[in-house]
Amino acid sequence: MFHHSSKLQYEVRVDKPNPQFANHLQQAIGGIEGEIRVAMQYFFQAMGARGDAKYRDMLMMTATEELSHIEFLGHAVALNLEGAPANIQEKAAEDPVVNAILSGANPRHILSSGLSAMPVNANGVPFDMSHVYATGNLGADMLANVTAEAGGRVLASRLYNMTDDAGMKDMLSFLIARDTMHQQQWLAVIEELGGMEKQLPIPNSTPTENEATEHSYYFLNTSLDEPTPEGRWTSGKSLDGRSEFSVVDKVKPLGQKPDLGKARPDSGAQNEQIG
Amino acid sequence: MFHHSSKLQYEVRVDKPNPQFANHLQQAIGGIEGEIRVAMQYFFQAMGARGDAKYRDMLMMTATEELSHIEFLGHAVALNLEGAPANIQEKAAEDPVVNAILSGANPRHILSSGLSAMPVNANGVPFDMSHVYATGNLGADMLANVTAEAGGRVLASRLYNMTDDAGMKDMLSFLIARDTMHQQQWLAVIEELGGMEKQLPIPNSTPTENEATEHSYYFLNTSLDEPTPEGRWTSGKSLDGRSEFSVVDKVKPLGQKPDLGKARPDSGAQNEQIG
Amino acid sequence: MFHHSSKLQYEVRVDKPNPQFANHLQQAIGGIEGEIRVAMQYFFQAMGARGDAKYRDMLMMTATEELSHIEFLGHAVALNLEGAPANIQEKAAEDPVVNAILSGANPRHILSSGLSAMPVNANGVPFDMSHVYATGNLGADMLANVTAEAGGRVLASRLYNMTDDAGMKDMLSFLIARDTMHQQQWLAVIEELGGMEKQLPIPNSTPTENEATEHSYYFLNTSLDEPTPEGRWTSGKSLDGRSEFSVVDKVKPLGQKPDLGKARPDSGAQNEQIG
Amino acid sequence: MFHHSSKLQYEVRVDKPNPQFANHLQQAIGGIEGEIRVAMQYFFQAMGARGDAKYRDMLMMTATEELSHIEFLGHAVALNLEGAPANIQEKAAEDPVVNAILSGANPRHILSSGLSAMPVNANGVPFDMSHVYATGNLGADMLANVTAEAGGRVLASRLYNMTDDAGMKDMLSFLIARDTMHQQQWLAVIEELGGMEKQLPIPNSTPTENEATEHSYYFLNTSLDEPTPEGRWTSGKSLDGRSEFSVVDKVKPLGQKPDLGKARPDSGAQNEQIG
Amino acid sequence: MFHHSSKLQYEVRVDKPNPQFANHLQQAIGGIEGEIRVAMQYFFQAMGARGDAKYRDMLMMTATEELSHIEFLGHAVALNLEGAPANIQEKAAEDPVVNAILSGANPRHILSSGLSAMPVNANGVPFDMSHVYATGNLGADMLANVTAEAGGRVLASRLYNMTDDAGMKDMLSFLIARDTMHQQQWLAVIEELGGMEKQLPIPNSTPTENEATEHSYYFLNTSLDEPTPEGRWTSGKSLDGRSEFSVVDKVKPLGQKPDLGKARPDSGAQNEQIG
Amino acid sequence: MFHHSSKLQYEVRVDKPNPQFANHLQQAIGGIEGEIRVAMQYFFQAMGARGDAKYRDMLMMTATEELSHIEFLGHAVALNLEGAPANIQEKAAEDPVVNAILSGANPRHILSSGLSAMPVNANGVPFDMSHVYATGNLGADMLANVTAEAGGRVLASRLYNMTDDAGMKDMLSFLIARDTMHQQQWLAVIEELGGMEKQLPIPNSTPTENEATEHSYYFLNTSLDEPTPEGRWTSGKSLDGRSEFSVVDKVKPLGQKPDLGKARPDSGAQNEQIG
């Protein structure tokens, strides 16, 4: 069960409200790199967690933290919208800089939300829950979580570069820090379970006889004119410790030329396809 | 530039066409765990790749392979739809098993595509390109790719369990194998670049002064009644080698209680909010 | 800031797991009538609330309750999926009833989530955040909330009718009860603010001179052959107390016939449109 | 059956075409507060209406009116786009004000629609029909309709503030007026049916024995540190006249700690979850 | 302006209600081949029409007809849902045929719409307005319309095959007929404007100097192993009468190998990409 | 199977990088008029093609070409983003022209993709695969393809007008040329199969007895006050050669007034609907 307390997890201060930056911050709320996504992803993974209960607990605890991130970011958006003109046209004529900043703002922050945050990204596209990755496989889920936090820290770092507001920079430095921890937190689960070698390939419960292992360890060069890019993936022991990497360079199709024959008379095709 | 040759990358054989399984296979084409996603993800990452060119080449080569996976899966769907009745109701009355299988089929395989594959998942939801994760950060992108391949191999393993058609099992064992390789291929890039310790936190180019590092290494227990789940993430050296993990157990908010004050008269609020 | 405690808000018991009912329950999680929607709607309204702070507090408290509803519904879905066959085809052949139930199940509960809840509706369509209605206008938001809770209680009542599982009926009777309260809670705000007469029309802060009030109180009969349906809306005092209702029966257009003239030469039209 | 006559329902005049305002008007066409939404919502409610036929007639008549609103708004968008430069870059260099206005315009008004309206909102996001709320329950539907019209009038009022074009202000004053009527029209149905007390809780046909009424009338304070916000919803007679409001302040979970146990061997989990 | 009269454009009779067929019919309402799409497409094209006003009138008249098609299809869905059990599980146990039909039904027809039509397709995916194709180019729009009507008639023909209900067959034979007319109606515009030769290439207003015409008339064989498929498109006069078709068989890339160099230090990349 | 070679199909040169034009180019990648759409549409049509195999080959060859178009457009976007400031605010203050161009840029090109192309349109809306039109009917598919190429050439012509960069104009002149060919290529299939007369109505395999042919050849004037727009579609031989066009001017509904009666007690309606 969830509970709430009245203060924000981190202090939010905006020295110079900026509606264009309000729009940029939306990416951290409703973007695929944003906080709604991680909150919901960890929440749904927790609800579906099977196996050692401590991973479920961990997921739920961090899901709860991410809800608090949405909250202070939402406040930051609202504070950046304070003072945004309700009549863009008039204001715009006066000062070309103000002008351009307003043109880069999200008009729906005025028209739709009344100067507050929306669950959309920096293009105004609403977040959709297909981005909640939760497979029921602990390894796949941990990787999905590191990915989300890596995207999140990339975004927070870019937002940091996009503002010169000291309050916003302070808040973003906190987000950058928490994303640092969260990246490692999920990878630490993999390490604790024996590391990548033991966890790979995911799912590690697939019986070997279900896998055509003769195709499991070669890099396929599908280029007609490029040499194979050599690296850790072209030779040496595979990362799961089960085999050696190799290269297949001259691609030879293993399958047939597909042929579906004629269309059936009752299938809604043209007569010429049926003939 | 892309080219095509006429044979499939892998042979597709369907012994007993099954329209319900045709629908299940759609998840491997148009699902977030599917082949359109990885093909397009690697393609867009390749187009945006900066730095050592060999990673761009590698991405483009595997993008090209994934296009070929779409192709043979699409053929597998069509073959599973051969013989599906164009009049479901009549057939259904005859045999309850046929009946149920048809009820679990996707009606749009008959109504919309004329017995062939569609770029949708197993719920008939079209794939949308927001799932193409490409950040311009090599580390984040590699993790997104392992995640996609982990999800893909989980799915292929489950599909393998859901069919008793020998041809389909053979094709899926190939997919399981290629996903094995692809998982490791992207992790091998990270290993080649010095391993996780050197790559973390992502982006590793964020200056330390942009990060509130006092918040970077503690696990936050947000539960009111659960003890902290102890593990690799609660003590010991952090995975980036920069610090030690610790725990914050009694959450104390660091921020203020948010207060936006009154609404502005011209903002479309109710009078009672403005007063 | 958010917190969590380990027990569910309400007990979840499933006597006879049923994967088809698991799918039906998804509507209460990820449907527009569902709990993600209200949790996020109240949360975003709270973050944007201006005026008397008690309404923001109320919104945040109930947002928090709704998060707990997602949690126990998610558990109910997982429990309904216990024992679902990982090989549908084999099982299906044995028993036509089992068969049909499985055909009505969501295949992604097996393929994608590994037997647990997803943030999707009963058609497998992911929830998207455009359904978070938050306008910054307290009156509009309260009505949006009653609407959401009315939809929610209609859904919960129908789900109650669709199951004969005593545990599920018990859980749904709790949801029905809470939706009863929540419907009234939001309407009580309107009553407290002076009732509908004072709150209408929303926004009540729009200056009268911005409104063509000669068009504000007539019902427009746009039918060519139906008499005006007489009722409270065709005569008597208007609900905002400002005027009397009337009827306009013979529709007379007030505008011009639209005409955009020729296309411009540089606009990508056909020559024949430009000439 | 539908019919059309050639003139617009209301006159559209644009004194000074403004492509940025054209974009803002899109919210009133293709936004969730817009006219496509209400037209389709009333249309689908009418098609599904059961019970007294006069409500179906009323819904269809107003659906028809809303189609006419789309029509004149669409014309207003096209007129605001007259004269928009087909070569933004050149024009932009000349005048920073023009410049900024164009930067705030929707590029697809030039690239995709050839200077005319699109069924999208002010962020260019296409309207999707999941926002057509139609439950088959008259009470829920009426509330959904008031909500839509409240959102619509908030939007129209904000658009009025965002333009200084006299023609546009005139057209918007008409929209504001019609939204006034439509808000009351749907509430009048509820009043005619006996008022909120009789209609609540929605659906009022749910048998009392299906509801855990001991949970139906308390406000739940989920905050750890905020006092319950006192108001009409914390004490006094409930709005359905069936009970008294109360408060539950110290939240005590009523359910168990969820536990899904181990994962099944054939479920695609990691071995470590199965063991 | 729009008007309505009370009778349906065509009679709807359902002899044997069938909830699975109700679901199939949804494709004709909310599918990309359906009536919402054509109604809205012709409506938006009409609103943006420039040039000879008769094409705008024609578009608006047929848009209006399509609205009437939505209306009778919506009624057909509701009639097919009459008698659908509100408790699927109980009924299912009794009769495996009923059972399977119900499993193929859309659960939201019971849970969400209360036994009436929804603006979704046969997978329950809501129609979204991105499918309203309206370019402002008369030629492109006419082709988009023929395409929509071709898809519509394919669908109606398949639905005809999927039912043995005489009433439904009668209604579908009307739809098939109207789609016949509408296909030709839009092509007749092209014929009237001088035929394809004069209309091609679309837009025919693009100045020749904007086109690299040396690339305008060859078929490009991108296959490594397939001979060029010979046909009307490989030799002979081009359909616009401006040139001759030819073939380019050995694809030679005309461009460079792309290279974006190093990443910028402030761009959120990994250090290894920047170096 | 697909293959790749390292050079672009066409040379990409950007003389003066322009982030606003980068955003415009996105429409040609991820818009409905763009290259992802045609690549995937031809690919899925090829996979579902039945009948003469040469059409499948042709589809696959051109699908492959379109993939190469995505590739060079993606490079063009990245080159237009070179030099875009990572700190918009600072730069903006300096120069109002730069300012406005940046305000019209897509902020996610900096925040999300790190200065490279995304699979989205010029509003930042991700491409979704519902726009892959593939019916299994050759005639319908060919028309869908001409439509897509007509939209594509309209867009490319408009983009050509929107830039004064010589490199971009050169690249777009190539795209315009290839769209010219592709428009004709698909129409040539129809010509080869006997022309429109023989192919219409689509599907031409629908038995005449399934069609209410008395409704197949009249134009329906649904206007109350406009005369029928006379043209090729109102008289003369129908384009399928089967009949004569005529006009129905005074619309007389052929159907009943719809009436669904009362709601069922267990359907979640209000009591007042059930009574």
GROMACS .gro file of C-alpha atoms in nm, chain C residues 18 20-21 23-25 27 32-33 96-104 121-123 125 154-155 158-164 169 220 222-226 251-254 257-265 267-274, chain E residues 1-7 47-53 56-57 85-90 92-94 96 99-100 102-103 106-108 110-114 118 120 123-126 135-140 193 198-205:
model
  118
  568ASN     CA    1  -0.922  -1.799  -1.466
  570GLN     CA    2  -0.995  -1.504  -1.923
  571PHE     CA    3  -1.103  -1.315  -1.613
  573ASN     CA    4  -0.782  -1.037  -1.903
  574HIS     CA    5  -1.111  -0.878  -1.802
  575LEU     CA    6  -0.951  -0.735  -1.487
  577GLN     CA    7  -0.966  -0.313  -1.799
  582ILE     CA    8  -0.979   0.441  -1.941
  583GLU     CA    9  -1.211   0.340  -1.655
  646PRO     CA   10  -1.358  -2.755  -2.498
  647VAL     CA   11  -1.452  -2.538  -2.204
  648VAL     CA   12  -1.092  -2.487  -2.093
  649ASN     CA   13  -1.024  -2.439  -2.457
  650ALA     CA   14  -1.261  -2.150  -2.501
  651ILE     CA   15  -1.155  -1.980  -2.183
  652LEU     CA   16  -0.797  -1.990  -2.302
  653SER     CA   17  -0.896  -1.857  -2.641
  654GLY     CA   18  -1.046  -1.561  -2.466
  671ASN     CA   19  -0.678  -0.277  -2.110
  672ALA     CA   20  -0.889  -0.586  -2.183
  673ASN     CA   21  -0.800  -0.557  -2.553
  675VAL     CA   22  -0.410  -0.177  -2.571
  704VAL     CA   23  -1.988   0.085  -1.393
  705LEU     CA   24  -1.690  -0.130  -1.488
  708ARG     CA   25  -1.993  -0.541  -1.470
  709LEU     CA   26  -1.682  -0.729  -1.363
  710TYR     CA   27  -1.872  -0.840  -1.053
  711ASN     CA   28  -2.136  -0.987  -1.281
  712MET     CA   29  -1.876  -1.160  -1.496
  713THR     CA   30  -1.724  -1.376  -1.225
  714ASP     CA   31  -1.853  -1.639  -0.987
  719LYS     CA   32  -1.655  -1.079  -0.589
  770LEU     CA   33  -3.056   2.356  -3.096
  772THR     CA   34  -3.062   2.000  -3.578
  773SER     CA   35  -3.302   1.729  -3.690
  774LEU     CA   36  -3.505   1.764  -4.006
  775ASP     CA   37  -3.790   1.544  -3.890
  776GLU     CA   38  -3.779   1.499  -3.516
  801VAL     CA   39  -3.180   2.588  -3.782
  802LYS     CA   40  -3.067   2.886  -3.984
  803PRO     CA   41  -2.694   2.895  -4.056
  804LEU     CA   42  -2.538   3.216  -3.930
  807LYS     CA   43  -2.043   2.939  -4.751
  808PRO     CA   44  -1.672   2.872  -4.711
  809ASP     CA   45  -1.448   2.943  -5.007
  810LEU     CA   46  -1.069   2.921  -5.002
  811GLY     CA   47  -1.024   3.026  -5.365
  812LYS     CA   48  -0.736   2.901  -5.576
  813ALA     CA   49  -0.427   2.726  -5.447
  814ARG     CA   50  -0.093   2.905  -5.449
  815PRO     CA   51   0.163   2.801  -5.710
  817SER     CA   52   0.191   2.506  -5.228
  818GLY     CA   53   0.227   2.159  -5.376
  819ALA     CA   54  -0.124   2.152  -5.528
  820GLN     CA   55  -0.215   2.028  -5.876
  821ASN     CA   56  -0.194   2.279  -6.160
  822GLU     CA   57  -0.569   2.249  -6.206
  823GLN     CA   58  -0.624   2.393  -5.856
  824ILE     CA   59  -0.394   2.685  -5.914
 1101MET     CA   60  -2.363   2.293  -4.157
 1102PHE     CA   61  -2.485   1.943  -4.074
 1103HIS     CA   62  -2.838   1.816  -4.017
 1104HIS     CA   63  -2.986   1.481  -3.924
 1105SER     CA   64  -3.302   1.290  -3.993
 1106SER     CA   65  -3.425   1.009  -3.780
 1107LYS     CA   66  -3.417   0.706  -4.009
 1147MET     CA   67  -1.248   2.192  -4.562
 1148GLY     CA   68  -0.905   2.233  -4.723
 1149ALA     CA   69  -1.017   2.221  -5.087
 1150ARG     CA   70  -0.885   2.493  -5.313
 1151GLY     CA   71  -0.959   2.527  -5.683
 1152ASP     CA   72  -1.287   2.436  -5.854
 1153ALA     CA   73  -1.552   2.442  -5.582
 1156ARG     CA   74  -1.524   2.050  -5.241
 1157ASP     CA   75  -1.900   2.008  -5.266
 1185PRO     CA   76  -2.450  -1.303  -2.170
 1186ALA     CA   77  -2.341  -1.069  -1.896
 1187ASN     CA   78  -2.184  -1.367  -1.730
 1188ILE     CA   79  -1.963  -1.530  -1.988
 1189GLN     CA   80  -1.825  -1.800  -1.763
 1190GLU     CA   81  -2.157  -1.959  -1.674
 1192ALA     CA   82  -1.956  -2.092  -2.161
 1193ALA     CA   83  -1.968  -2.408  -1.961
 1194GLU     CA   84  -2.293  -2.512  -2.119
 1196PRO     CA   85  -1.881  -2.526  -2.648
 1199ASN     CA   86  -1.838  -2.076  -2.571
 1200ALA     CA   87  -1.599  -2.026  -2.856
 1202LEU     CA   88  -1.798  -1.566  -2.687
 1203SER     CA   89  -1.425  -1.617  -2.655
 1206ASN     CA   90  -1.466  -0.829  -2.762
 1207PRO     CA   91  -1.495  -0.827  -2.381
 1208ARG     CA   92  -1.517  -0.448  -2.385
 1210ILE     CA   93  -1.975  -0.592  -2.228
 1211LEU     CA   94  -1.734  -0.423  -1.989
 1212SER     CA   95  -1.697  -0.081  -2.147
 1213SER     CA   96  -1.972   0.004  -2.392
 1214GLY     CA   97  -2.266  -0.179  -2.242
 1218MET     CA   98  -1.724   0.156  -3.009
 1220VAL     CA   99  -1.238   0.079  -3.245
 1223ASN     CA  100  -0.873  -0.582  -3.233
 1224GLY     CA  101  -1.020  -0.318  -3.004
 1225VAL     CA  102  -0.762  -0.062  -3.115
 1226PRO     CA  103  -0.918   0.287  -3.123
 1235THR     CA  104  -0.276   1.690  -4.855
 1236GLY     CA  105  -0.431   1.990  -5.022
 1237ASN     CA  106  -0.334   1.830  -5.354
 1238LEU     CA  107  -0.643   1.718  -5.543
 1239GLY     CA  108  -0.470   1.436  -5.725
 1240ALA     CA  109  -0.310   1.289  -5.417
 1293LEU     CA  110  -0.912   1.656  -6.526
 1298LYS     CA  111  -0.204   1.478  -6.738
 1299GLN     CA  112  -0.224   1.440  -6.361
 1300LEU     CA  113   0.103   1.252  -6.323
 1301PRO     CA  114   0.343   1.297  -6.167
 1302ILE     CA  115   0.166   1.428  -5.860
 1303PRO     CA  116   0.205   1.715  -5.788
 1304ASN     CA  117   0.207   1.815  -6.153
 1305SER     CA  118   0.291   2.169  -6.047
   0.00000   0.00000   0.00000
